[in-house]
mmCIF file of C-alpha atoms in Angstrom:
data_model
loop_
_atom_site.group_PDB
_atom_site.id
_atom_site.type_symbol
_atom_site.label_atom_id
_atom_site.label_comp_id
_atom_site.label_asym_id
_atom_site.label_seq_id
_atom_site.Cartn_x
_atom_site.Cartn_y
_atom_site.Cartn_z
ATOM 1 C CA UNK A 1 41.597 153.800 116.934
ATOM 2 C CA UNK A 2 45.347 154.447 117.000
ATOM 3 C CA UNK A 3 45.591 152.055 120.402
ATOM 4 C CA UNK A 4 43.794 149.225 118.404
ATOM 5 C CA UNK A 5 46.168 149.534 115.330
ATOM 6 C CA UNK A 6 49.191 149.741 117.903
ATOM 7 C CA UNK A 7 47.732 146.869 119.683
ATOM 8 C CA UNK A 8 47.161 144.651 116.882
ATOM 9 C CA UNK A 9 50.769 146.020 115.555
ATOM 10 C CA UNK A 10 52.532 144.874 118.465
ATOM 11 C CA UNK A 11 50.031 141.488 118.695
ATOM 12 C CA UNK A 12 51.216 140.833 115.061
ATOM 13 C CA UNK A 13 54.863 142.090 115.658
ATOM 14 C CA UNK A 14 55.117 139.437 118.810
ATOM 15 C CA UNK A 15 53.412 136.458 117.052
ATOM 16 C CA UNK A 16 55.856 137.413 114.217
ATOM 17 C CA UNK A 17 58.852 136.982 117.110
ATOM 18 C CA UNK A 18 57.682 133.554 118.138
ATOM 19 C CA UNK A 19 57.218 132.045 115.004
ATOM 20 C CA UNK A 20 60.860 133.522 114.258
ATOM 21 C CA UNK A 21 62.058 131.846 117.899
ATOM 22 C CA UNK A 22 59.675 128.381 116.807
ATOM 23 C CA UNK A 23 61.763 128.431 113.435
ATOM 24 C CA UNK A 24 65.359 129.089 114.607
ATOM 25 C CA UNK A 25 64.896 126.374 117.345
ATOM 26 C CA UNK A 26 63.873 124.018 114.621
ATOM 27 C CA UNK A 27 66.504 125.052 112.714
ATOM 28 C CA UNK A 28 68.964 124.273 115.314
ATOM 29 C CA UNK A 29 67.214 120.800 116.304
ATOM 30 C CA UNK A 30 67.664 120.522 112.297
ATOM 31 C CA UNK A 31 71.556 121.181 112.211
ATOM 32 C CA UNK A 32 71.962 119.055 115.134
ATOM 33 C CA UNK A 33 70.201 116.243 113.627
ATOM 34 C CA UNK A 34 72.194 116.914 110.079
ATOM 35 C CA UNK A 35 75.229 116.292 112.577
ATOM 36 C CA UNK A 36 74.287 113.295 113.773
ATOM 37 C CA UNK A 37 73.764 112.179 110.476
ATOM 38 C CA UNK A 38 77.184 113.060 109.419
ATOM 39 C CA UNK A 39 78.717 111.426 112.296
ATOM 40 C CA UNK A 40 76.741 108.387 111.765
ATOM 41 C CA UNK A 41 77.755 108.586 107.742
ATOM 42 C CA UNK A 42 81.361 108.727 109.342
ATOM 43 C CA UNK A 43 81.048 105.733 111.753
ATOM 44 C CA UNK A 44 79.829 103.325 108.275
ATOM 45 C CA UNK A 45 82.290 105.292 105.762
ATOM 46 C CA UNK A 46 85.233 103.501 108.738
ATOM 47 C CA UNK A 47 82.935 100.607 109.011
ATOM 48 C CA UNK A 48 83.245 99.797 105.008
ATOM 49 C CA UNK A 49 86.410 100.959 104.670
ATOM 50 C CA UNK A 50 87.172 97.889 107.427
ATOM 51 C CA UNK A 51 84.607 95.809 105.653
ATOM 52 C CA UNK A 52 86.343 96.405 102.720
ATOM 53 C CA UNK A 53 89.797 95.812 103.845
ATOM 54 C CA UNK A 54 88.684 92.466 105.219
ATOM 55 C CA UNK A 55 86.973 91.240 102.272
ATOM 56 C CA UNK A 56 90.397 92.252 100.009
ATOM 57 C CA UNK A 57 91.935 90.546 102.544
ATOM 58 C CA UNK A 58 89.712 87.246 102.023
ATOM 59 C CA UNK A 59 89.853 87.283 98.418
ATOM 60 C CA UNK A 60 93.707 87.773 98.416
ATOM 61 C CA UNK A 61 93.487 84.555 101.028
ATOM 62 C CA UNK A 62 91.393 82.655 98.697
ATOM 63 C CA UNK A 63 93.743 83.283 96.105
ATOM 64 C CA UNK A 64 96.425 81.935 97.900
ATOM 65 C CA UNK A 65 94.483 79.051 99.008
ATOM 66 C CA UNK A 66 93.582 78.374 95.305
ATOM 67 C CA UNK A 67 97.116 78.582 94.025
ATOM 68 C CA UNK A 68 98.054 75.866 96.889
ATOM 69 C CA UNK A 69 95.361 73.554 95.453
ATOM 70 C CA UNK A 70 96.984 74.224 92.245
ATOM 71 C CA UNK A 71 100.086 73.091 93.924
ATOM 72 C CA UNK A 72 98.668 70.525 95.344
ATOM 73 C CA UNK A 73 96.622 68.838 92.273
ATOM 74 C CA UNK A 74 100.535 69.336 90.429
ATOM 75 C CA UNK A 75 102.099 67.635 93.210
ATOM 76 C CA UNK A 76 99.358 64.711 92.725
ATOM 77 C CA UNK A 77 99.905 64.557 89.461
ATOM 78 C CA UNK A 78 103.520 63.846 89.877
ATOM 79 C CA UNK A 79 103.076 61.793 92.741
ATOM 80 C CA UNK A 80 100.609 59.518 90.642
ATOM 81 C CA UNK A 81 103.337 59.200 87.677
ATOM 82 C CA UNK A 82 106.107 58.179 90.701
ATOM 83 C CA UNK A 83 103.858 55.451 91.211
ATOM 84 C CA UNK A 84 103.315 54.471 87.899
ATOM 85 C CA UNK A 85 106.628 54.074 87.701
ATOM 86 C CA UNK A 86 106.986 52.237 90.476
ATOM 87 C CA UNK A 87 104.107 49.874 89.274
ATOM 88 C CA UNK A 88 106.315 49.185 86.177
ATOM 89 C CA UNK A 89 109.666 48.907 88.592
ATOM 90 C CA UNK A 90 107.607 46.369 91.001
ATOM 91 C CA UNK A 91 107.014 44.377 87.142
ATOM 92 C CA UNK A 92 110.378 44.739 86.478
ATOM 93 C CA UNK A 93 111.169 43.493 89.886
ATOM 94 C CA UNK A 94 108.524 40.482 89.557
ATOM 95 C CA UNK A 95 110.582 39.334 86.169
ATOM 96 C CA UNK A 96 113.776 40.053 87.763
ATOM 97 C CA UNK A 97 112.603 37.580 90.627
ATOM 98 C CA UNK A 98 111.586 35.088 88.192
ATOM 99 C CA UNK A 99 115.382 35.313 86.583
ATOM 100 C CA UNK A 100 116.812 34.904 90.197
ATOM 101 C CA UNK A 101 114.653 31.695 90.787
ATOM 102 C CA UNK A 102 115.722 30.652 87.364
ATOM 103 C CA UNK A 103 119.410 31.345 87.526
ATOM 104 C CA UNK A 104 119.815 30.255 90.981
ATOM 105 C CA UNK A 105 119.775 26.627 89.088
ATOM 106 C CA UNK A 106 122.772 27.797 87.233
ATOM 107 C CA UNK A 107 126.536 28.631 87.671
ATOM 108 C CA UNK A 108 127.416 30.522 90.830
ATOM 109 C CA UNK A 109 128.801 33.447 88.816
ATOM 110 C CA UNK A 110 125.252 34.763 88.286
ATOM 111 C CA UNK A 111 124.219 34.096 91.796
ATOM 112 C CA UNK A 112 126.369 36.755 92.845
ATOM 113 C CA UNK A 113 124.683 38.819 90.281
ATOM 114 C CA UNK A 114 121.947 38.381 91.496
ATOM 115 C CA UNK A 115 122.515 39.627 95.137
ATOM 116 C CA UNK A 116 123.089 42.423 93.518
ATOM 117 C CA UNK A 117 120.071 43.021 92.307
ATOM 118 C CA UNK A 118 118.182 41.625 95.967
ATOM 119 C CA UNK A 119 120.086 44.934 96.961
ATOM 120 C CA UNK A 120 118.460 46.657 94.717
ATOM 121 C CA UNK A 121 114.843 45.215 95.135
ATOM 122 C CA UNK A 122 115.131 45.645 98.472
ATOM 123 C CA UNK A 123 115.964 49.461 98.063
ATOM 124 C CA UNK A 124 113.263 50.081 95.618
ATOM 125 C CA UNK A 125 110.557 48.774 98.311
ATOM 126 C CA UNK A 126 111.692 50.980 100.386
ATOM 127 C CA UNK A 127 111.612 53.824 98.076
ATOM 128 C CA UNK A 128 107.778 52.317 97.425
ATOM 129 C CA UNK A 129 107.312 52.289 101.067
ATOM 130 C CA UNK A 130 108.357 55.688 101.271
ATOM 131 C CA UNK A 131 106.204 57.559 98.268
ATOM 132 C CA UNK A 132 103.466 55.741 99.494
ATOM 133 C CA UNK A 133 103.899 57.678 103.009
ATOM 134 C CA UNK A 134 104.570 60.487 101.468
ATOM 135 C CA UNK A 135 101.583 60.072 99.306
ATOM 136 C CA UNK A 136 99.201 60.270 102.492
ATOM 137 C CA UNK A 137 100.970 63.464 103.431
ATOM 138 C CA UNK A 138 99.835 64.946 100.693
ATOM 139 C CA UNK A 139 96.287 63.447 100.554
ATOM 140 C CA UNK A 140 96.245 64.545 104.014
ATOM 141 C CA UNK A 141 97.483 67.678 103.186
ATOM 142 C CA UNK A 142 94.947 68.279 100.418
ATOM 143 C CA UNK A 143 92.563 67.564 102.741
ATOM 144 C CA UNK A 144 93.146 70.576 105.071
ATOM 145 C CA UNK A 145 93.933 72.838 102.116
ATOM 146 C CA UNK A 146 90.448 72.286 100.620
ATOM 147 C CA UNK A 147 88.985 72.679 104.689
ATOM 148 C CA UNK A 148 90.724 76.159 104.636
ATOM 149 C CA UNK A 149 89.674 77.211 101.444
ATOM 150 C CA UNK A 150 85.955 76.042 102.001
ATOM 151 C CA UNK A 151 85.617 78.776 105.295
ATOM 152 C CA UNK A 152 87.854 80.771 103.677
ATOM 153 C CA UNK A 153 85.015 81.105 100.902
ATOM 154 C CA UNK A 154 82.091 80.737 103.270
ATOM 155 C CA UNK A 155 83.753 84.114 105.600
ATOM 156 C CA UNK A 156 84.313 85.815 101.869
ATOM 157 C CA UNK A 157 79.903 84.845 101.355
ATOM 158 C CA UNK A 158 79.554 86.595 104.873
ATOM 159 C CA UNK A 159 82.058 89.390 104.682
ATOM 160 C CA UNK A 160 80.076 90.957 101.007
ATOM 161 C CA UNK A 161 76.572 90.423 102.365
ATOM 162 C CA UNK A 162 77.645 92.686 105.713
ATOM 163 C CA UNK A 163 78.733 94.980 102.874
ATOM 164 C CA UNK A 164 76.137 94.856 101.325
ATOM 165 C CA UNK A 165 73.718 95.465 104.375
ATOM 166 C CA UNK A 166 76.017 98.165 105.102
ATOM 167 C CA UNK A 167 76.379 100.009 101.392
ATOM 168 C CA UNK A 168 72.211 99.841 101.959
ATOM 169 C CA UNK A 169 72.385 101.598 105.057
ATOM 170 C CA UNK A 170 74.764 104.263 103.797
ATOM 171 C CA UNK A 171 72.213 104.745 100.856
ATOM 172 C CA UNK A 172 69.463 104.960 103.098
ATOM 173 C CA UNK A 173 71.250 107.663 105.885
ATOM 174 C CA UNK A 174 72.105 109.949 102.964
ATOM 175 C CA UNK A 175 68.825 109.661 101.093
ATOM 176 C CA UNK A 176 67.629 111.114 104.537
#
């Protein structure tokens, strides 16, 4: 009787050391995996802090790129009043012709005068001339500022939704 209660003492005392060997390995498999997860929580805490960097980065660029189409739409605006002045100049100009073909019927004293003002005519086309080149410039200008600031926006679209995707995978790893 005392050899079956030492037997089934020593039965229950080694099932007792297995299941304590079956639970300290899981335990370890568990720690390791708890590592990995850590690591991993690591990798995506650099991986948002980049993300995050990239997408200040963007928005400061859009800002930038916004303030030069501010610049830009100003510098239209001016441009358009230069040639609204020049519109009235080229009237002025048209009248001041007219005058010439009238007082070139006159005394000589007012042709010389009006050589004068040929000089003049003749410098105010080219200032037309040249506003209206440099009025391209900046069209074309505009042009590539509103190009830069359209994929500047569409990379800013793309830059939160990776954040996004990656904020739900952080959620996800450390609901785990």
């Amino acid at each position: 009787d005392k050899d079956r209660v030492r037997a089934e003492y020593a039965m229950t005392t080694r099932r007792l050391e297995i299941t304590v060997k079956n639970l300290q390995e899981k335990v370890a498999e568990q720690l390791v995996e708890i590592a990995r997860g850590h690591e991993a929580l690591k990798g995506l805490a650099v991986e948002k802090k980049d993300k995050n960097q990239a997408l200040s980065d963007l928005q400061a660029k859009n800002a930038e790129l916004k303030q030069r189409e501010e610049d830009l739409h100003r510098l239209s605006e001016k441009l358009a009043q230069a040639e609204r002045v020049l519109e009235k100049r080229a009237l002025e100009l048209q009248k001041l012709e007219q005058m010439y073909d009238d007082a070139s019927f006159s005394s000589s004293n007012r042709q010389i005068e009006l050589v004068a003002r040929e000089s003049e005519l003749e410098k105010l086309a080219s200032d037309i001339a040249l506003l209206k080149s440099q009025r391209k410039e900046a069209d074309r200008h505009s042009q590539e500022i509103a190009s830069e600031s359209k994929a500047a926006r569409e990379a800013l679209k793309a830059e939160k939704k990776k954040t996004a995707e990656l904020e739900k995978k952080v959620e996800r790893l450390l609901a785990t």
